mmCIF file of C-alpha atoms in Angstrom:
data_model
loop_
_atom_site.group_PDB
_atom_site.id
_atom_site.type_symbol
_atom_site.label_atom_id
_atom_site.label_comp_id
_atom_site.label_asym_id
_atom_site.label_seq_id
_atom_site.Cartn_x
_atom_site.Cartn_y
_atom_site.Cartn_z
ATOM 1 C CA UNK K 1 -7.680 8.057 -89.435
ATOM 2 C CA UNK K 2 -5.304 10.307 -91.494
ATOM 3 C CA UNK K 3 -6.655 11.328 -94.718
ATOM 4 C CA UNK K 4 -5.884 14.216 -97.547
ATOM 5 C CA UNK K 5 -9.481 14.756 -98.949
ATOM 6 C CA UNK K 6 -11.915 13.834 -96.415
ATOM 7 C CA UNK K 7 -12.608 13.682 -92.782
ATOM 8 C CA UNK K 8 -13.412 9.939 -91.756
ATOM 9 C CA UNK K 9 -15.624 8.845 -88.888
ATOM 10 C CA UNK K 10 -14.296 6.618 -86.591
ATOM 11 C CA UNK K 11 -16.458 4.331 -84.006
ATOM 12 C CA UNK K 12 -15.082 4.570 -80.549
ATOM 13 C CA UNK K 13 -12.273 1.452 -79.751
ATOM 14 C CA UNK K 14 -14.840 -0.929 -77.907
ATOM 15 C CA UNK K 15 -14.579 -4.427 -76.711
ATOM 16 C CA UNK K 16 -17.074 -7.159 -75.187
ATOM 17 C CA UNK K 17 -16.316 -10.388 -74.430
ATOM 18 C CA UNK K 18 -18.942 -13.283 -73.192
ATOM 19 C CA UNK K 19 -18.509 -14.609 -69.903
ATOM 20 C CA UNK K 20 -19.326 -17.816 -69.835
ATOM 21 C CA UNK K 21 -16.063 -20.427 -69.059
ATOM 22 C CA UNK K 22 -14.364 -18.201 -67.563
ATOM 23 C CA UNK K 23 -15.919 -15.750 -64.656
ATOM 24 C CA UNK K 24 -16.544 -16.649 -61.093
ATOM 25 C CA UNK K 25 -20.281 -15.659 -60.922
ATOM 26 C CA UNK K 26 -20.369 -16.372 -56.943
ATOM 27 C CA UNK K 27 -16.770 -14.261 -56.257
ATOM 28 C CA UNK K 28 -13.771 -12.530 -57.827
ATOM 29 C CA UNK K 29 -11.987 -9.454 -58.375
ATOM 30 C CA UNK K 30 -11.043 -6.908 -60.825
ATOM 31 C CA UNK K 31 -7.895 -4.851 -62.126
ATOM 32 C CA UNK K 32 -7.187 -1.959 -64.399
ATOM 33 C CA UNK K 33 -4.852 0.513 -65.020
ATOM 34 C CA UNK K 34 -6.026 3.577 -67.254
ATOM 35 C CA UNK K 35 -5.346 7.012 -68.333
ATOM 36 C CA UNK K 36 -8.115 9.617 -67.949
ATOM 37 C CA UNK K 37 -7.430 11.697 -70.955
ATOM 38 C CA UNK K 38 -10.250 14.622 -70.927
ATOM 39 C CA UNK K 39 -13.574 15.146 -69.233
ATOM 40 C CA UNK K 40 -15.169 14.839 -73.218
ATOM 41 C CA UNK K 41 -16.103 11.446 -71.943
ATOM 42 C CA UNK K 42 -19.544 10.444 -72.565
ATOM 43 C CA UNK K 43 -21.981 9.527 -70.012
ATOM 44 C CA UNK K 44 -21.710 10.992 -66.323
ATOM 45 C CA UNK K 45 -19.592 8.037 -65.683
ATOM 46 C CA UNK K 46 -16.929 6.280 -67.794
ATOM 47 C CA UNK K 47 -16.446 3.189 -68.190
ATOM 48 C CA UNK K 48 -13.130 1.511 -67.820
ATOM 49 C CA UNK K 49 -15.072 -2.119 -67.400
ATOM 50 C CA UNK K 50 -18.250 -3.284 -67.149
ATOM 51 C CA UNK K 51 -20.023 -6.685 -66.852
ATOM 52 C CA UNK K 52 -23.137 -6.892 -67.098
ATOM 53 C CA UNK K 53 -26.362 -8.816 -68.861
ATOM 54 C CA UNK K 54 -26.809 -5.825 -71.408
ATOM 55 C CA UNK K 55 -28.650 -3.847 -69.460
ATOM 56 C CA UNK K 56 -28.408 -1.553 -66.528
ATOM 57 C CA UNK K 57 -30.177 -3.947 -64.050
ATOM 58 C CA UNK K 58 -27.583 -6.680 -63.721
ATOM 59 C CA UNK K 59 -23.906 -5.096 -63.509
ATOM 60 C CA UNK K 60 -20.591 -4.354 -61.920
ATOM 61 C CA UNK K 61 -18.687 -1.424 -63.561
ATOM 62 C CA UNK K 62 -14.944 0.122 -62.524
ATOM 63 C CA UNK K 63 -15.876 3.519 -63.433
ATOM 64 C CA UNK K 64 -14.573 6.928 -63.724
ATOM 65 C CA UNK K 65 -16.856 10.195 -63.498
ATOM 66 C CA UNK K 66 -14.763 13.595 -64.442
ATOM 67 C CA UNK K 67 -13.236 13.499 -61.338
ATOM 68 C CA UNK K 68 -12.972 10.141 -58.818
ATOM 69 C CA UNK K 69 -13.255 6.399 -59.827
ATOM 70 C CA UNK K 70 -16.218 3.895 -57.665
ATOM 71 C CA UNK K 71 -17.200 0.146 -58.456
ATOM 72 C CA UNK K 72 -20.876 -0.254 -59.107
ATOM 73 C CA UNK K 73 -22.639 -2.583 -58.400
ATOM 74 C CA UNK K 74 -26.587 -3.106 -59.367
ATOM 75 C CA UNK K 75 -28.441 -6.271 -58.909
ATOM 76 C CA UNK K 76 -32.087 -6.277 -59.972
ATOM 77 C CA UNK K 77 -32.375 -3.110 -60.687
ATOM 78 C CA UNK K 78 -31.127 -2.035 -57.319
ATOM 79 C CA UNK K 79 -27.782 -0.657 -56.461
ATOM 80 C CA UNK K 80 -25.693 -2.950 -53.962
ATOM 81 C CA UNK K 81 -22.626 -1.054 -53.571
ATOM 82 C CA UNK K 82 -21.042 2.311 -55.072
ATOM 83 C CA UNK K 83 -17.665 2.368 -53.033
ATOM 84 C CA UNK K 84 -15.839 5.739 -54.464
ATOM 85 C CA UNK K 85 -12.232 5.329 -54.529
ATOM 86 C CA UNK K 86 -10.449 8.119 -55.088
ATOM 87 C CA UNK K 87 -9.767 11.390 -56.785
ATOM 88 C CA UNK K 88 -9.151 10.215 -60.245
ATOM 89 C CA UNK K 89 -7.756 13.403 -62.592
ATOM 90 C CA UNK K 90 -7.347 14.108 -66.118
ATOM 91 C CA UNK K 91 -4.178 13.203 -67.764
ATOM 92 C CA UNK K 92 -3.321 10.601 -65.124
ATOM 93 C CA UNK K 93 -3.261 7.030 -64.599
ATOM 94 C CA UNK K 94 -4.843 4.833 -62.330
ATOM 95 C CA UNK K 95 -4.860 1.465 -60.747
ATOM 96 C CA UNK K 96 -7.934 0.054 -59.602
ATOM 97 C CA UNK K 97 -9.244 -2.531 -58.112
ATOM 98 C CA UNK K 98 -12.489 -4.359 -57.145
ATOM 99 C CA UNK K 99 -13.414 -7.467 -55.391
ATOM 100 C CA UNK K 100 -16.995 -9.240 -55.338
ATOM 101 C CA UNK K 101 -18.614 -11.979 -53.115
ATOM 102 C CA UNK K 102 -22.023 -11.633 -51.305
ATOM 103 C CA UNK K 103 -21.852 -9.117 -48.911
ATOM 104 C CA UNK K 104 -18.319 -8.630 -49.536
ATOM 105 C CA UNK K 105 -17.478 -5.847 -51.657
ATOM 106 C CA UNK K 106 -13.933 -3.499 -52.061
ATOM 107 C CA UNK K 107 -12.526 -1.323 -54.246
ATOM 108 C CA UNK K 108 -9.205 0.445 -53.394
ATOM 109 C CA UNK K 109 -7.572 2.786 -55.980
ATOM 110 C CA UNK K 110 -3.501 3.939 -56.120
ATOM 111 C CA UNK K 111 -2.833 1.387 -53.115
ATOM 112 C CA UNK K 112 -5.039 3.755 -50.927
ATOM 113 C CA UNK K 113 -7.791 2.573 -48.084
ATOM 114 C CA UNK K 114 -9.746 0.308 -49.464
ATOM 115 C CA UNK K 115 -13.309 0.724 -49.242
ATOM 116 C CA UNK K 116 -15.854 -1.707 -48.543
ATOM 117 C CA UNK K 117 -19.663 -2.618 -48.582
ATOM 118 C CA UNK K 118 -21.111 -5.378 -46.362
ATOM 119 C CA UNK K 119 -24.654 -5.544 -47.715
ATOM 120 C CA UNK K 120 -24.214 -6.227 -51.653
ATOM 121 C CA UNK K 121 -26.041 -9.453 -53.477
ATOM 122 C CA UNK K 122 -24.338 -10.109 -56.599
ATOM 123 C CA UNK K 123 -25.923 -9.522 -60.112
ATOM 124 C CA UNK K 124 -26.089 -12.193 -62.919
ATOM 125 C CA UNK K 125 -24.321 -11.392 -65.632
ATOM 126 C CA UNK K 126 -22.908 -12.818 -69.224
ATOM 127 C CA UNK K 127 -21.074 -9.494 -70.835
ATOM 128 C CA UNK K 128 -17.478 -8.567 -70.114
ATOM 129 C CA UNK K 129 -17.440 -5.264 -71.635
ATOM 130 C CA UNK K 130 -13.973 -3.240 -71.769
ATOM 131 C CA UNK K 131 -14.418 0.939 -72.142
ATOM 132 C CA UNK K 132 -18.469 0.415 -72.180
ATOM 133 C CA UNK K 133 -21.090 0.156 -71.247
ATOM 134 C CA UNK K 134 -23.704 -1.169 -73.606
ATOM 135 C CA UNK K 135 -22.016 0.574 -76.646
ATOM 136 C CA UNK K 136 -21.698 3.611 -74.305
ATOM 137 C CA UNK K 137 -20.284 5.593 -72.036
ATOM 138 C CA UNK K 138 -16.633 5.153 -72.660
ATOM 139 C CA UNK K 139 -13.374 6.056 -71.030
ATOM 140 C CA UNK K 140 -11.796 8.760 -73.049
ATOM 141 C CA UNK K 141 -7.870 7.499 -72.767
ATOM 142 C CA UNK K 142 -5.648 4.440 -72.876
ATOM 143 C CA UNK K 143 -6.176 0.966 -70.824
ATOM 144 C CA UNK K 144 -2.926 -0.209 -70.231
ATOM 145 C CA UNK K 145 -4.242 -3.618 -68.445
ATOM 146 C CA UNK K 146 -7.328 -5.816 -67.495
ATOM 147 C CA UNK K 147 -7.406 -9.108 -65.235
ATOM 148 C CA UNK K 148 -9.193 -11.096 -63.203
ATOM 149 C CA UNK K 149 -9.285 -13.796 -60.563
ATOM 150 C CA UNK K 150 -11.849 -15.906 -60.352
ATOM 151 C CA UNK K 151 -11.232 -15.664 -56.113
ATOM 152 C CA UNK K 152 -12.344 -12.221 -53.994
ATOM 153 C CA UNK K 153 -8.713 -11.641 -53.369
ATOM 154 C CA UNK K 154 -7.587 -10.189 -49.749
ATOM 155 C CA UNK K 155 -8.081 -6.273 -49.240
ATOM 156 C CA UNK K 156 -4.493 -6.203 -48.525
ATOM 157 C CA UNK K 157 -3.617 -7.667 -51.811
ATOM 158 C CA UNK K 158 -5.788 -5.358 -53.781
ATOM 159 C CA UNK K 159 -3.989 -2.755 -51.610
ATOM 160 C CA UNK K 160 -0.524 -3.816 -53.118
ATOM 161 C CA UNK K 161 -1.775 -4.784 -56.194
ATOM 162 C CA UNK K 162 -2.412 -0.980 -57.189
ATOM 163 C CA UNK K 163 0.124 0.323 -56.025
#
């Protein structure tokens, strides 16, 4: 915020959105594209989306730590699935993408392989949460775009889809 006189504080750009009406709890899959600014993020990882019940027991997160993306995935308290995928570094944009059923999880990043996790329940959830996580850890840098589909899309498709 420019000023002449006084330095202003200025909350971090953060968005949550409820989930009921509108996400698949039993499948679906997630896209972003975002620009990794700086390592200044906060939190060891970044969030780029996360949704989750407000805490970190029930979640899925697309997630960025200083150097590689992963989708998260915890369900009672325990992690399901933490597919890495890819090299993610500063001043750069990425495409990512994540798919969900049970026992069906992927995450592919820049059209690269997709990776995948056959042992995943999924968490219950009621937060769509866009740079956050619970009012933290945020992605330091633009998010161009954000989608779902209430379907766990092909891994081909997620393949094309970030290219």
């Amino acid at each position: 915020i420019p000023t002449t006189t006084a330095a202003v504080a200025r909350n971090a750009d953060v968005r949550t959105y409820p989930t009921t009406g509108w996400l698949n709890a039993a499948a679906g899959t997630f896209f972003a594209e975002a620009t990794a600014v700086n390592e200044a993020q906060t939190g060891a990882f970044a969030r780029v989306l996360s949704v989750d019940d407000g805490t970190a027991n029930e979640r899925m997160d697309l997630d960025r730590n200083t150097t590689a993306s992963r989708f998260f995935v915890v369900d009672g308290g325990v992690t399901q699935a933490s597919p890495a995928m890819g090299t993610w570094s500063n001043g750069t944009t990425a495409k990512i993408a994540a798919a969900y059923a049970l026992n069906d999880i992927a995450a592919v990043q820049d059209g690269g392989t997709v990776q995948t996790d056959a042992t995943a329940t999924i968490p219950t959830v009621t937060i769509l949460g866009v740079a956050n996580f619970a009012g933290a850890s945020q992605l330091f840098g633009p998010i161009r775009r954000v989608q779902f589909y209430s379907v766990r899309l092909p891994n081909a498709t997620l393949q094309l889809m970030t290219r």
